[in-house]
PDB file of C-alpha atoms in Angstrom:
ATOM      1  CA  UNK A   2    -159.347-111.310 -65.541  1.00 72.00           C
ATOM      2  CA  UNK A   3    -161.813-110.627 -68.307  1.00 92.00           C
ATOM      3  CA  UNK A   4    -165.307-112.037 -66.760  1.00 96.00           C
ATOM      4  CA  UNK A   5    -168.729-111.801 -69.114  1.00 97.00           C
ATOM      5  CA  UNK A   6    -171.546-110.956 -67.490  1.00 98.00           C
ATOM      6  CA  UNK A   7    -174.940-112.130 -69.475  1.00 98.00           C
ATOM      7  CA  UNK A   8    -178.260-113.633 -69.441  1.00 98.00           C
ATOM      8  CA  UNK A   9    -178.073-117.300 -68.789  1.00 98.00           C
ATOM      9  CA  UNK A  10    -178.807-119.769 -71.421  1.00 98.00           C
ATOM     10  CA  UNK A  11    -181.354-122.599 -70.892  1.00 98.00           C
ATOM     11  CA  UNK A  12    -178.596-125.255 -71.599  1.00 98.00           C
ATOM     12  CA  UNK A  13    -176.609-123.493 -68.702  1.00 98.00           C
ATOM     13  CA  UNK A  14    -179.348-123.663 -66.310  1.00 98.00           C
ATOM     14  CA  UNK A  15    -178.737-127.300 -64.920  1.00 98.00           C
ATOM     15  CA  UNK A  16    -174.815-126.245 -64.133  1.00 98.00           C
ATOM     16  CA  UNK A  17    -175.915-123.060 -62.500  1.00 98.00           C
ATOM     17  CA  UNK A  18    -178.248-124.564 -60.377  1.00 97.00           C
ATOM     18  CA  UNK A  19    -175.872-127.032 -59.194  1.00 96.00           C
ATOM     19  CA  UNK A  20    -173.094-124.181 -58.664  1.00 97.00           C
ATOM     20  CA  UNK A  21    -175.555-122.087 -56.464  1.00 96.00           C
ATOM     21  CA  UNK A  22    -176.542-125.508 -54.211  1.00 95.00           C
ATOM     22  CA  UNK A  23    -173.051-126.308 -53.735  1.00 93.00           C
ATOM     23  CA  UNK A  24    -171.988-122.749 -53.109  1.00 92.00           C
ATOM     24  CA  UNK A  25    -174.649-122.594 -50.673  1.00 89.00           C
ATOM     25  CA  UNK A  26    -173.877-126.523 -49.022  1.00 90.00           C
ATOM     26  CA  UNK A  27    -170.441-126.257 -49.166  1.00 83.00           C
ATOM     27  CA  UNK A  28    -170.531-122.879 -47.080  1.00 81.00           C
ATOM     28  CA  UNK A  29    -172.982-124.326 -44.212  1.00 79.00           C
ATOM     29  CA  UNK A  30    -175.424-121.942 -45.359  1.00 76.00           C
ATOM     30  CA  UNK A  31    -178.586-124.366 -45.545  1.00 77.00           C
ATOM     31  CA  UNK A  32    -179.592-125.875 -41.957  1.00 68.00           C
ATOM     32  CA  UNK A  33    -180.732-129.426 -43.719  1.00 67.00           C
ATOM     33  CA  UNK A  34    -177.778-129.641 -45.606  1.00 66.00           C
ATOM     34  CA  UNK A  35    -178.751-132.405 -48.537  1.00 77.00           C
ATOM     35  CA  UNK A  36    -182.394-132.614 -47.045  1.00 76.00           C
ATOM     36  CA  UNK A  37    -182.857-128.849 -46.832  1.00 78.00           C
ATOM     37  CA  UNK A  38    -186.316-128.150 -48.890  1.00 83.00           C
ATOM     38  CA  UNK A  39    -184.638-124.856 -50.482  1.00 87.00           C
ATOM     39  CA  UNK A  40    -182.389-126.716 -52.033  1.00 89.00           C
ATOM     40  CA  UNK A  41    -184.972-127.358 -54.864  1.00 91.00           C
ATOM     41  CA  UNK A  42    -185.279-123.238 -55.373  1.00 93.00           C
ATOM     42  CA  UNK A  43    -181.349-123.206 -55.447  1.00 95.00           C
ATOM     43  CA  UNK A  44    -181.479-125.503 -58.223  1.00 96.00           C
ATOM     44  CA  UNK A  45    -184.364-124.882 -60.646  1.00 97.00           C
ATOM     45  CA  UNK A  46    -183.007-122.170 -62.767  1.00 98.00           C
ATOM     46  CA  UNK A  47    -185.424-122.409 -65.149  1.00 98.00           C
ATOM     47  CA  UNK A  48    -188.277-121.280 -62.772  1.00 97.00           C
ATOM     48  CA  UNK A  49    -186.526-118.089 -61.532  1.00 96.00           C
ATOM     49  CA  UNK A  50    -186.287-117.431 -65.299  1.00 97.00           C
ATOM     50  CA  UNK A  51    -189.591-117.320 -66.117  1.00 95.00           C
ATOM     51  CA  UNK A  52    -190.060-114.415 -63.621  1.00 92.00           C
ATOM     52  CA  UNK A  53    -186.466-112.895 -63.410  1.00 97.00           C
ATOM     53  CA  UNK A  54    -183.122-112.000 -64.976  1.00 98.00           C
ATOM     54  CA  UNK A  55    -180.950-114.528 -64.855  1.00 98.00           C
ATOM     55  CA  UNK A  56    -177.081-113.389 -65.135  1.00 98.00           C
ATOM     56  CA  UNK A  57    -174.109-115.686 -65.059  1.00 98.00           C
ATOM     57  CA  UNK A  58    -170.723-114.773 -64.812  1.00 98.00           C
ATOM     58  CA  UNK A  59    -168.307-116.419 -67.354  1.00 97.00           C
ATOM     59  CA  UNK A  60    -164.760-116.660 -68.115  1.00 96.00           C
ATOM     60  CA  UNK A  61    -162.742-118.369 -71.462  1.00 93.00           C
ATOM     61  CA  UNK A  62    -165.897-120.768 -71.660  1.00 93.00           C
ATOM     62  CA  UNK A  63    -165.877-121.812 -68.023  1.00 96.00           C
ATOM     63  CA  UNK A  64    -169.298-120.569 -66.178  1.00 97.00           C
ATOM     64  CA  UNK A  65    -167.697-119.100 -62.960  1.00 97.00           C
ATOM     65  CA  UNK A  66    -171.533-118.623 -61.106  1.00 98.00           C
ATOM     66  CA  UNK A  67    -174.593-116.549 -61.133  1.00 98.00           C
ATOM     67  CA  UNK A  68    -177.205-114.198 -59.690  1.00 98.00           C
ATOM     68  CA  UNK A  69    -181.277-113.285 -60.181  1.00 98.00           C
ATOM     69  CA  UNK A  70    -181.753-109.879 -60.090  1.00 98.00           C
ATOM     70  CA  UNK A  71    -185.707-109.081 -59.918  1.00 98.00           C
ATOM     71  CA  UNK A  72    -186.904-106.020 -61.545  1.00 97.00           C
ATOM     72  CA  UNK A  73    -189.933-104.046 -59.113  1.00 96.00           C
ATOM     73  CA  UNK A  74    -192.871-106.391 -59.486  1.00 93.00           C
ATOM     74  CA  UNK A  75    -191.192-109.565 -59.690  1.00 96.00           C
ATOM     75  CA  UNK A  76    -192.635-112.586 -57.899  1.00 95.00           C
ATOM     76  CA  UNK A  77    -188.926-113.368 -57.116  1.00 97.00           C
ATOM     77  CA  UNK A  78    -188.083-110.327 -54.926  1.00 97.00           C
ATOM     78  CA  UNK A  79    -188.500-111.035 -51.165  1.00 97.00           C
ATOM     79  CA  UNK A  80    -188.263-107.383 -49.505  1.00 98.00           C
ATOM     80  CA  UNK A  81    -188.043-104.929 -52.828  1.00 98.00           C
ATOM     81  CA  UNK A  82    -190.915-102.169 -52.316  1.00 97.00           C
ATOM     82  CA  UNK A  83    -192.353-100.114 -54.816  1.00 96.00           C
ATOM     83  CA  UNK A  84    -189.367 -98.291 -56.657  1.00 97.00           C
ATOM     84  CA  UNK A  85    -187.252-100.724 -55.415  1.00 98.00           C
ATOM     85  CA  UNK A  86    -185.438-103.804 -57.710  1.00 98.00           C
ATOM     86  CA  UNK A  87    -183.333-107.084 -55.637  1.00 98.00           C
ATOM     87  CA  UNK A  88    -181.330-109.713 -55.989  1.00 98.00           C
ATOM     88  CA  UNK A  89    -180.848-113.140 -54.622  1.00 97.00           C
ATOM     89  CA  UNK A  90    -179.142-116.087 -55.087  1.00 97.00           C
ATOM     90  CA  UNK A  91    -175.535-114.618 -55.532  1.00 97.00           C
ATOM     91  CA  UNK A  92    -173.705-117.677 -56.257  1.00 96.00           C
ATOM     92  CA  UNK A  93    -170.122-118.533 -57.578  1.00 96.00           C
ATOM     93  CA  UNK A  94    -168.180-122.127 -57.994  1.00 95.00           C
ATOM     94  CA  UNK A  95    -165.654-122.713 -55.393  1.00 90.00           C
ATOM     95  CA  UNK A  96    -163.074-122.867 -57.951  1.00 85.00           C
ATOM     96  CA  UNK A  97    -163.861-119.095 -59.370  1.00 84.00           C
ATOM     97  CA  UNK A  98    -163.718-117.187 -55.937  1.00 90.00           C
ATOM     98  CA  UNK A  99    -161.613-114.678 -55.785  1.00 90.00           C
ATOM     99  CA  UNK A 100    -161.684-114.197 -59.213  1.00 92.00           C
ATOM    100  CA  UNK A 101    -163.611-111.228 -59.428  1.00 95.00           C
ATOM    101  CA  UNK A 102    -166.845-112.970 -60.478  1.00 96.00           C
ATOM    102  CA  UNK A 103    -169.377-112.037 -57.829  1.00 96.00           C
ATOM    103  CA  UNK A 104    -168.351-107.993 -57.694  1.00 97.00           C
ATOM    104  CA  UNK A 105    -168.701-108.614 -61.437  1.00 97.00           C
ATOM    105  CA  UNK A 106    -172.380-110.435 -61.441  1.00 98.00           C
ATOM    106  CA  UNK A 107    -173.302-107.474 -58.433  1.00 98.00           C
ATOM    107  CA  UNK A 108    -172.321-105.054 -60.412  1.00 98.00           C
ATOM    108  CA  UNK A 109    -174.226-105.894 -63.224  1.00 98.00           C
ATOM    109  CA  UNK A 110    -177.396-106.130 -61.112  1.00 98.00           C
ATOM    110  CA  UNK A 111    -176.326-102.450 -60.051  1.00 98.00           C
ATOM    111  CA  UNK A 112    -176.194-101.364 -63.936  1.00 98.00           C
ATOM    112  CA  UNK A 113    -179.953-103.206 -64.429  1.00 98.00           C
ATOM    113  CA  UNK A 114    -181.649-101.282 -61.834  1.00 98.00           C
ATOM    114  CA  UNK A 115    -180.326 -98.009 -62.904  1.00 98.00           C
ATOM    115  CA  UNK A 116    -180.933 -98.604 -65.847  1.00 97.00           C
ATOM    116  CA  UNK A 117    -184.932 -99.230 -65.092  1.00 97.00           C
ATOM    117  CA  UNK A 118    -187.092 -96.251 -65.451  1.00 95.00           C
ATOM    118  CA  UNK A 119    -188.309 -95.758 -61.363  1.00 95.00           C
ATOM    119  CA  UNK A 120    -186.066 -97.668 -59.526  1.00 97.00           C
ATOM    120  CA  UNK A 121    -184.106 -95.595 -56.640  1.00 98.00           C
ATOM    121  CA  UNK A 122    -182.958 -98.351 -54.937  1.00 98.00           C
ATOM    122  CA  UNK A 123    -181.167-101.812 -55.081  1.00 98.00           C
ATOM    123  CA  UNK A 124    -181.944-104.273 -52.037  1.00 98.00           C
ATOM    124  CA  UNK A 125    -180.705-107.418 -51.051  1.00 98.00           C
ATOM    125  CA  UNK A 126    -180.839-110.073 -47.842  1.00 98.00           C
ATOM    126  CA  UNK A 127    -177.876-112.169 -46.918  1.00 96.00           C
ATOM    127  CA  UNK A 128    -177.042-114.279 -44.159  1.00 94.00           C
ATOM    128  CA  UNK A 129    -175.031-112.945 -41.425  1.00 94.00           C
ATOM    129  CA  UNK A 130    -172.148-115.413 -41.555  1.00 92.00           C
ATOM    130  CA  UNK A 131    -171.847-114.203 -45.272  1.00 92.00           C
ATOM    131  CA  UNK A 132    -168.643-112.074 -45.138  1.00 92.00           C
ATOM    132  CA  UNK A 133    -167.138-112.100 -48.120  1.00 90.00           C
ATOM    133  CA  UNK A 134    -170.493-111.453 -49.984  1.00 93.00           C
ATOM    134  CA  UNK A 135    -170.756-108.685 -47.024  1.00 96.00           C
ATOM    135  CA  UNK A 136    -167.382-106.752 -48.000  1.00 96.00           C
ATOM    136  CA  UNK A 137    -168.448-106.505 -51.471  1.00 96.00           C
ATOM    137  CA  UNK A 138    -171.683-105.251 -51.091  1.00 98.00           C
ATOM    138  CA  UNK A 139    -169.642-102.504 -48.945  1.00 98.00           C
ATOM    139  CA  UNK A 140    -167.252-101.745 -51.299  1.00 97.00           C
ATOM    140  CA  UNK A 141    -169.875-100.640 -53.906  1.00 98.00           C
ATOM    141  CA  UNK A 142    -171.579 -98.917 -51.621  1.00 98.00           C
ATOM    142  CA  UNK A 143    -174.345-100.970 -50.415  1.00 98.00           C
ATOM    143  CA  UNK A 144    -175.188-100.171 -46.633  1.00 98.00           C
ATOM    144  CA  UNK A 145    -177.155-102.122 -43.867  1.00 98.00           C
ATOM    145  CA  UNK A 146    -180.607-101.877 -43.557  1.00 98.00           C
ATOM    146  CA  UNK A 147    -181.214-102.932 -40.193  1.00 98.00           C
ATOM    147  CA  UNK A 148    -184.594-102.264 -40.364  1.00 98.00           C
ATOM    148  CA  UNK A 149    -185.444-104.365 -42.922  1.00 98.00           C
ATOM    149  CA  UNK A 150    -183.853-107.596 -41.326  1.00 98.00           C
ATOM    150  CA  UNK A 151    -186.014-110.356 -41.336  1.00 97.00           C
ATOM    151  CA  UNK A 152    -186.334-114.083 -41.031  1.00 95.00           C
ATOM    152  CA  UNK A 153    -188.180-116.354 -43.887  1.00 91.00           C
ATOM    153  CA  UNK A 154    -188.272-118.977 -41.272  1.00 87.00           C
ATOM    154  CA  UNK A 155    -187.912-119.186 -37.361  1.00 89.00           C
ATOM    155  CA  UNK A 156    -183.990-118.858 -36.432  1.00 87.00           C
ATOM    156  CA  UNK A 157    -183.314-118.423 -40.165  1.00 89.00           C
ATOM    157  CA  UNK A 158    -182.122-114.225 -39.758  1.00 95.00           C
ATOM    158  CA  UNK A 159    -181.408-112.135 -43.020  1.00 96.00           C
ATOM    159  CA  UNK A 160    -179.736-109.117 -42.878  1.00 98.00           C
ATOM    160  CA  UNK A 161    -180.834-106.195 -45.350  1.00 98.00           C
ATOM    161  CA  UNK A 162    -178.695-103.803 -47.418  1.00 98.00           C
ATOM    162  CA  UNK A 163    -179.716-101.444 -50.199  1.00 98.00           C
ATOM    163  CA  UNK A 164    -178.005 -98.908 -52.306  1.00 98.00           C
ATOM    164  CA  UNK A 165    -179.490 -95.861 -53.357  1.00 98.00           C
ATOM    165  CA  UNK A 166    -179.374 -95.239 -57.178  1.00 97.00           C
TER     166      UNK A 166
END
C-alpha cells in the first residue's frame, strides 16, 4: 500500500483530532472515557501545531491517522532530554490498521530526528496495554527504557522506549 507521510494541513486538523480521540476511546485507553479531561489535548490539533510537527499518514485521499513528533526543546515533549527529540499521540482510524500506517507515521518521526543536527536519540511513552504500538516500536529497533517509566497521573503508568540514532 502506498501511504504519504506529511505535515498536516489546518483543514485536516478537526478529522485528526477526532481519529486520535477515538483511537484512544475506542481502545480503553482513557480512564474517563467521554469525560476524560485529555480528551481535549487528543483533539486540538491546532495547538500541538503551533509547537510541533504534525504528520498524518494518508492513502488515495483518505487520512488513515497521525503523530506529533517534538523536536529537542519543544513544549510538547514529556520525557525528551537534551539531545533527545519524542513523539506522542501515535494515532490511526480503526478502519486503516493494519495497513501499514503507524510503522509508516513512526518511521517518519525516525527520519526527522536524524535528520536534526544533535539529536542521538528518539523517545517515546506508551501505555502498557499498547501492544501493537509495542511490536512496532520493536521492530525498528526501539528498546525499553525502564528507567524512564513514569506516570503523568496517579495509577496512570507509561512505559519508556528510545532508539539510539
Amino acid at each position: 500500500m502506498d501511504i504519504t507521510i506529511r505535515q498536516a494541513r489546518a483543514e485536516e486538523y478537526k478529522q485528526l483530532g477526532e481519529i486520535t480521540a477515538q483511537a484512544y476511546l475506542g481502545d480503553g485507553l482513557l480512564d474517563f472515557g467521554e469525560d476524560d479531561d485529555y480528551l481535549h489535548v487528543l483533539r486540538d490539533v491546532a495547538r500541538r501545531a503551533v509547537g510541533a510537527e504534525v504528520l498524518v499518514a494518508v492513502h488515495d485521499g483518505e487520512l488513515l491517522g497521525g503523530v506529533t513528533f517534538a523536536p529537542p526543546g519543544s513544549a510538547w515533549a514529556d520525557i525528551a532530554r537534551d539531545g533527545e527529540a519524542e513523539f506522542r499521540m501515535l494515532a490511526v482510524a480503526r478502519e486503516g490498521r493494519g495497513r501499514g500506517a503507524g510503522e509508516a507515521l513512526v518511521r517518519a518521526c525516525i527520519e526527522r530526528a536524524r535528520a536534526l543536527h544533535g539529536v542521538e536519540r528518539l523517545v517515546l511513552s506508551t501505555q502498557p496495554t499498547m501492544l501493537d504500538a509495542h511490536r512496532i516500536y520493536e521492530r525498528l529497533g526501539f528498546t525499553r527504557a525502564p528507567q524512564r517509566d513514569w506516570e503523568p497521573i496517579p495509577g496512570l503508568p507509561l512505559f519508556a522506549y528510545e532508539l539510539e540514532l
